[in-house]
């Protein structure tokens, strides 16, 4: 097996089981290591740290996978880790049939994203290492779930960072639209054309929780296919659901029909920022505002611009909120830490001359776990606030 030797002092995080070795932490490595090949990472004094997959085309040159020197990272190791990850989700069966089965580094399988939507499964192989294990991963998934179809989804940002050229395609069976159930609500999901891998399953519990705070006239900004709308509608007088994607709104109409809530929901194709700004000018007021924008800052570098956008969004929203109205606001930007996002609510409140009480602090669903040695996996932040 080929060896990668770290520079002195750069072993601290990997010894704490952080999975990423940056190229600038490497002192030397053997020649001719193929992309995705499993290597042994050692310290200068030849101390074993871990095994991981190598990729010279990435800033993250090794993704660590196994810290026990006696183990071998091969197909049966992948099978074992995959099955263990799936088994950890078994408690969700009573809540939903749309589950993230593998959340990459958090489940010790770097770059691997697997979502199950009832009889459909999506897989993302976003590292050179995982790409080598496609065959066994697909075989295990067909064996575990006997799905109708398995579809490969590609996060182009992640693939590019790894220097990988990947293509979205059917990997097994017949891929078609499906129906999922989440906290008793039904949703239509298309794993081929849908955003992300089809549905935002990371918001599963937040949709259920936010519904407890909903009343009166509700605004669901960035509604996509109606995840929050469908949960909110039974508690609301009206729901105004806005998204810039006409396709998403078409599917939301289907989802409202499935859940018997077409009566009080209006689907509007518009830019949420523009719509809220105009509503504020027109004096249109809501009792509850839900805001779940797309990733405005994928990286730390993009954060300053994203913070200004979040601030504007919160300012416009508060101008349209009745006294003591509820604001449920989310950020899925990995580049914006939770405290910074909360600060943008405070900035909006200052300019809107409102006081804000934080009622609930929310995060991503438990099938998107954050391993303590890899805090980078935390990306979804949410606050339910009362705006006095
Ligand atoms: N709340 C949704 C997920 C939202 S994802 C759920 O629970 O399923 C973000 C959504 O924002 C996407 O549907 C995207 O089409 C939409 N979007 C992106 N930019 C927008 C903008 N400026 N105005 C309105 N919608 C936008």
mmCIF file of C-alpha atoms and ligand atoms in Angstrom, residues 195 200 207 222-224 227-228 243-245 270-273 292-294, ligand 1:
data_model
loop_
_atom_site.group_PDB
_atom_site.id
_atom_site.type_symbol
_atom_site.label_atom_id
_atom_site.label_comp_id
_atom_site.label_asym_id
_atom_site.label_seq_id
_atom_site.Cartn_x
_atom_site.Cartn_y
_atom_site.Cartn_z
ATOM 1 C CA UNK A 195 -33.837 20.172 -6.997
ATOM 2 C CA UNK A 200 -35.442 18.868 0.891
ATOM 3 C CA UNK A 207 -41.791 21.636 8.744
ATOM 4 C CA UNK A 222 -39.017 29.900 -1.333
ATOM 5 C CA UNK A 223 -41.742 27.248 -1.028
ATOM 6 C CA UNK A 224 -40.329 24.811 -3.672
ATOM 7 C CA UNK A 227 -42.876 21.298 1.992
ATOM 8 C CA UNK A 228 -43.819 23.922 4.602
ATOM 9 C CA UNK A 243 -41.066 30.535 -5.541
ATOM 10 C CA UNK A 244 -39.182 31.555 -8.676
ATOM 11 C CA UNK A 245 -39.524 28.072 -10.195
ATOM 12 C CA UNK A 270 -42.023 35.562 -8.185
ATOM 13 C CA UNK A 271 -38.756 36.644 -6.616
ATOM 14 C CA UNK A 272 -39.277 36.518 -2.857
ATOM 15 C CA UNK A 273 -37.154 39.596 -2.201
ATOM 16 C CA UNK A 292 -36.189 29.014 3.416
ATOM 17 C CA UNK A 293 -33.936 30.485 0.712
ATOM 18 C CA UNK A 294 -31.435 28.511 -1.377
HETATM 19 N N1 LIG B 1 -38.862 25.284 1.660
HETATM 20 C C1 LIG B 1 -38.672 24.304 0.625
HETATM 21 C C2 LIG B 1 -37.253 24.252 0.099
HETATM 22 C C3 LIG B 1 -36.724 25.567 -0.432
HETATM 23 S S1 LIG B 1 -35.349 25.395 -1.476
HETATM 24 C C4 LIG B 1 -39.139 22.943 1.127
HETATM 25 O O1 LIG B 1 -39.497 22.811 2.301
HETATM 26 O O2 LIG B 1 -39.158 22.001 0.347
HETATM 27 C C5 LIG B 1 -35.166 26.991 -2.120
HETATM 28 C C6 LIG B 1 -36.194 27.388 -3.180
HETATM 29 O O3 LIG B 1 -35.976 28.759 -3.496
HETATM 30 C C7 LIG B 1 -36.129 26.666 -4.516
HETATM 31 O O4 LIG B 1 -37.383 26.102 -4.796
HETATM 32 C C8 LIG B 1 -35.816 27.752 -5.567
HETATM 33 O O5 LIG B 1 -36.532 27.557 -6.772
HETATM 34 C C9 LIG B 1 -36.286 28.987 -4.869
HETATM 35 N N2 LIG B 1 -35.646 30.263 -5.198
HETATM 36 C C10 LIG B 1 -34.341 30.536 -5.373
HETATM 37 N N3 LIG B 1 -34.142 31.878 -5.481
HETATM 38 C C11 LIG B 1 -35.359 32.465 -5.359
HETATM 39 C C12 LIG B 1 -35.813 33.812 -5.358
HETATM 40 N N4 LIG B 1 -34.974 34.831 -5.464
HETATM 41 N N5 LIG B 1 -37.140 34.031 -5.177
HETATM 42 C C13 LIG B 1 -37.999 33.010 -5.079
HETATM 43 N N6 LIG B 1 -37.629 31.721 -5.040
HETATM 44 C C14 LIG B 1 -36.320 31.448 -5.194
#
